[in-house]
Short mmCIF file of C-alpha atoms in Angstrom, two decimals:
data_model
loop_
_atom_site.label_atom_id
_atom_site.label_comp_id
_atom_site.label_asym_id
_atom_site.label_seq_id
_atom_site.Cartn_x
_atom_site.Cartn_y
_atom_site.Cartn_z
CA MET A 5 102.96 11.37 121.78
CA ALA A 6 104.09 14.92 122.37
CA GLY A 7 107.41 15.76 123.98
CA LYS A 8 108.14 16.31 127.57
CA GLY A 9 106.27 19.01 129.38
CA THR A 10 107.70 22.07 130.84
CA THR A 11 109.15 21.59 134.40
CA ILE A 12 108.19 23.88 137.26
CA LYS A 13 111.82 24.98 137.47
CA ASP A 14 111.78 26.08 133.79
CA ALA A 15 108.33 27.65 134.17
CA ILE A 16 109.54 29.71 137.17
CA LYS A 17 112.67 30.76 135.17
CA ALA A 18 110.43 31.93 132.29
CA PHE A 19 108.10 33.74 134.65
CA GLU A 20 111.11 35.50 136.29
CA GLU A 21 112.49 36.59 133.00
CA LYS A 22 109.10 37.74 131.62
CA LYS A 23 108.27 39.78 134.73
CA SER A 24 111.73 40.74 135.73
CA VAL A 25 111.20 39.43 139.29
CA ILE A 26 112.68 36.90 141.70
CA ALA A 27 109.95 34.27 142.07
CA THR A 28 110.85 33.44 145.64
CA GLU A 29 110.20 36.98 146.66
CA VAL A 30 106.85 37.74 144.96
CA GLU A 31 103.31 37.03 146.24
CA LYS A 32 101.76 36.08 142.89
CA VAL A 33 103.55 33.39 140.84
CA GLU A 34 101.94 32.84 137.38
CA LEU A 35 102.83 29.64 135.59
CA MET A 36 99.79 29.46 133.28
CA GLY A 37 99.23 28.19 129.77
CA LEU A 38 102.66 27.16 129.03
CA TYR A 39 103.76 25.47 125.85
CA PRO A 40 104.69 22.66 126.32
CA SER A 41 102.30 22.34 129.24
CA ILE A 42 103.37 21.70 132.81
CA GLU A 43 102.43 18.04 133.42
CA LYS A 44 103.59 17.65 137.06
CA MET A 45 103.82 19.83 140.26
CA ASP A 46 107.09 19.04 141.89
CA ALA A 47 109.17 20.08 145.00
CA THR A 48 110.49 23.23 143.29
CA LEU A 49 107.23 24.82 144.43
CA SER A 50 108.52 24.63 148.04
CA THR A 51 110.96 27.35 147.30
CA LEU A 52 108.08 29.87 146.75
CA LYS A 53 107.90 31.02 150.32
CA ALA A 54 106.46 34.43 149.78
CA CYS A 55 103.75 33.22 147.36
CA THR A 56 100.16 33.77 148.40
CA HIS A 57 98.72 33.11 144.88
CA LEU A 58 99.97 30.33 142.75
CA ALA A 59 98.51 30.24 139.28
CA LEU A 60 98.97 27.01 137.37
CA SER A 61 95.83 26.99 135.19
CA THR A 62 95.63 25.95 131.59
CA ASN A 63 98.30 23.26 131.75
CA ASN A 64 98.18 19.45 131.70
CA ILE A 65 98.58 18.68 135.42
CA GLU A 66 96.88 15.38 136.49
CA LYS A 67 97.69 15.55 140.24
CA ILE A 68 97.84 18.12 142.97
CA SER A 69 101.14 17.66 144.81
CA SER A 70 104.26 19.17 146.33
CA LEU A 71 102.83 22.13 148.09
CA SER A 72 104.83 21.52 151.31
CA GLY A 73 106.78 24.68 152.34
CA MET A 74 104.29 27.06 150.64
CA GLU A 75 103.34 28.36 154.09
CA ASN A 76 101.75 31.56 152.86
CA LEU A 77 99.60 30.12 150.08
CA LYS A 78 96.05 31.63 150.08
CA ILE A 79 94.92 31.23 146.49
CA LEU A 80 95.60 28.10 144.39
CA SER A 81 94.51 28.36 140.82
CA LEU A 82 94.41 25.05 138.84
CA GLY A 83 91.65 25.58 136.41
CA ARG A 84 91.76 23.83 133.04
CA ASN A 85 94.00 20.98 133.86
CA GLN A 86 93.45 17.24 134.03
CA ILE A 87 93.01 16.88 137.74
CA LYS A 88 90.94 13.98 138.92
CA LYS A 89 90.82 14.49 142.68
CA ILE A 90 91.38 16.94 145.45
CA GLU A 91 94.38 15.65 147.37
CA ASN A 92 97.70 16.51 148.96
CA LEU A 93 96.53 19.83 150.30
CA ASP A 94 97.31 19.15 153.96
CA ALA A 95 100.45 21.32 153.77
CA VAL A 96 98.43 24.41 152.88
CA ALA A 97 95.11 23.52 154.72
CA ASP A 98 95.68 26.20 157.31
CA THR A 99 96.26 29.08 155.00
CA LEU A 100 94.31 28.19 151.80
CA GLU A 101 91.36 30.51 151.37
CA GLU A 102 90.60 30.05 147.66
CA LEU A 103 90.72 26.96 145.41
CA TRP A 104 90.09 27.66 141.72
CA ILE A 105 89.70 24.26 140.10
CA SER A 106 87.11 24.60 137.38
CA TYR A 107 87.37 22.70 134.15
CA ASN A 108 89.05 19.52 135.44
CA ILE A 109 87.72 16.03 135.73
CA ILE A 110 86.87 15.75 139.43
CA PRO A 111 83.99 13.37 140.27
CA ASN A 112 84.06 13.76 144.04
CA LEU A 113 85.13 16.11 146.88
CA ALA A 114 86.73 13.71 149.28
CA GLY A 115 89.38 15.48 151.39
CA ILE A 116 87.90 18.94 150.79
CA GLU A 117 86.73 19.20 154.36
CA LYS A 118 90.33 19.42 155.56
CA LEU A 119 90.47 22.96 154.18
CA GLY A 120 88.95 24.75 157.18
CA ASN A 121 89.70 28.32 156.02
CA LEU A 122 88.36 27.98 152.51
CA ARG A 123 86.15 30.81 151.49
CA VAL A 124 86.09 30.42 147.75
CA LEU A 125 85.63 27.21 145.72
CA PHE A 126 85.42 27.48 142.00
CA LEU A 127 84.47 23.98 140.80
CA SER A 128 82.56 24.62 137.58
CA ASN A 129 82.69 22.15 134.69
CA ASN A 130 83.92 19.10 136.60
CA LYS A 131 82.09 15.70 137.02
CA ILE A 132 80.23 16.27 140.32
CA ALA A 133 77.00 14.41 139.95
CA SER A 134 75.84 13.53 143.46
CA TRP A 135 74.42 15.54 146.33
CA SER A 136 76.50 13.52 148.77
CA GLU A 137 79.53 15.40 147.40
CA ILE A 138 77.91 18.80 148.13
CA ASP A 139 77.10 17.54 151.64
CA ARG A 140 80.89 17.38 152.29
CA LEU A 141 80.89 21.24 152.00
CA GLY A 142 78.38 21.64 154.86
CA THR A 143 81.02 21.45 157.54
CA MET A 144 83.11 24.22 155.93
CA GLU A 145 81.90 27.20 157.98
CA LYS A 146 83.92 29.78 156.10
CA LEU A 147 82.89 28.75 152.55
CA GLU A 148 80.91 31.68 151.13
CA ASP A 149 81.46 31.59 147.35
CA LEU A 150 80.75 28.44 145.38
CA LEU A 151 80.74 27.81 141.66
CA LEU A 152 79.12 24.54 140.36
CA VAL A 153 77.95 25.50 136.90
CA GLY A 154 78.53 22.89 134.26
CA ASN A 155 78.65 19.81 136.52
CA PRO A 156 76.29 16.96 135.88
CA LEU A 157 74.40 17.86 139.03
CA TYR A 158 73.77 21.40 137.78
CA LYS A 159 72.95 20.32 134.23
CA GLU A 160 70.26 17.98 135.46
CA PHE A 161 68.34 20.81 137.07
CA GLN A 162 69.16 23.20 134.17
CA ASP A 163 67.69 20.65 131.66
CA ASN A 164 64.51 20.58 133.76
CA ASN A 165 64.30 24.31 134.10
CA ALA A 166 64.70 23.80 137.89
CA LEU A 167 67.63 25.96 138.74
CA ALA A 168 65.71 27.83 141.47
CA GLU A 169 65.16 24.36 143.21
CA TYR A 170 68.82 23.52 142.72
CA ARG A 171 69.94 26.70 144.44
CA ILE A 172 67.75 25.89 147.43
CA GLU A 173 69.11 22.46 147.60
CA VAL A 174 72.76 23.72 147.61
CA ILE A 175 72.02 26.47 150.11
CA LYS A 176 70.27 23.99 152.42
CA ARG A 177 73.46 21.85 152.50
CA VAL A 178 76.00 24.76 152.61
CA PRO A 179 74.27 27.27 154.82
CA ASN A 180 76.92 29.93 155.05
CA LEU A 181 77.04 30.58 151.31
CA LYS A 182 76.89 34.26 150.25
CA LYS A 183 77.24 33.65 146.58
CA LEU A 184 76.35 30.59 144.38
CA ASP A 185 77.29 30.37 140.76
CA GLY A 186 78.20 34.02 140.69
CA ILE A 187 74.79 35.19 142.05
CA PRO A 188 74.32 36.52 145.62
CA VAL A 189 72.20 34.31 147.82
CA ASP A 190 69.16 36.28 148.73
CA VAL A 191 67.03 36.29 151.89
CA ASP A 192 64.12 34.43 150.29
CA GLU A 193 66.43 31.62 149.12
CA ARG A 194 67.97 31.32 152.59
CA ASP A 195 64.45 31.21 154.20
CA GLN A 196 63.31 28.51 151.76
CA ALA A 197 66.52 26.56 152.34
CA ASN A 198 65.93 26.74 156.16
CA ALA A 199 62.30 25.67 155.77
CA ALA A 200 63.34 22.71 153.54
CA LYS A 201 65.94 21.76 156.09
CA ASN A 202 63.58 21.85 158.99
CA ALA A 203 60.97 19.82 156.95
CA ALA A 204 63.49 17.12 156.21
#
């Protein structure tokens, strides 16, 4: 068993020293890829009042928490952690526009619909296997950029050389998308998705 992880407090201190800044005053706070890894988000994050972009990727965080007080947060980057579910985002639901959460172990999207201003959702290489999870995104009117590559749902279509059909299925469910898996949604795809929706 490895030793204790780096605390948020120590991570912030290291960030301040490295960048010669005061963390509570900057818009982008980068606490990424630390050794030992950050294992827990804690209330120290609430001091980051000016922060619009919090980067906590490549750590060992298992749970999203302690975002209360981060009233300006627009981008939350949590890629390459050990996160199992999308939770405890109520405090930032009104401001959060981008959630980068690829390379985690998330099997479902329960709670995502609370993020009414979300425009970008990077969700590649998680455990999303069911269309019912993609259906949850259908109510999110501002969502325009979605990344699902590497999820079981995606791989199933990829293995069957059916990625064109997969794209139509996603666009049918999330009609306001402008970009899916890094590729712009084109007019033909939108027309096919509408036709499929109307035929259902």
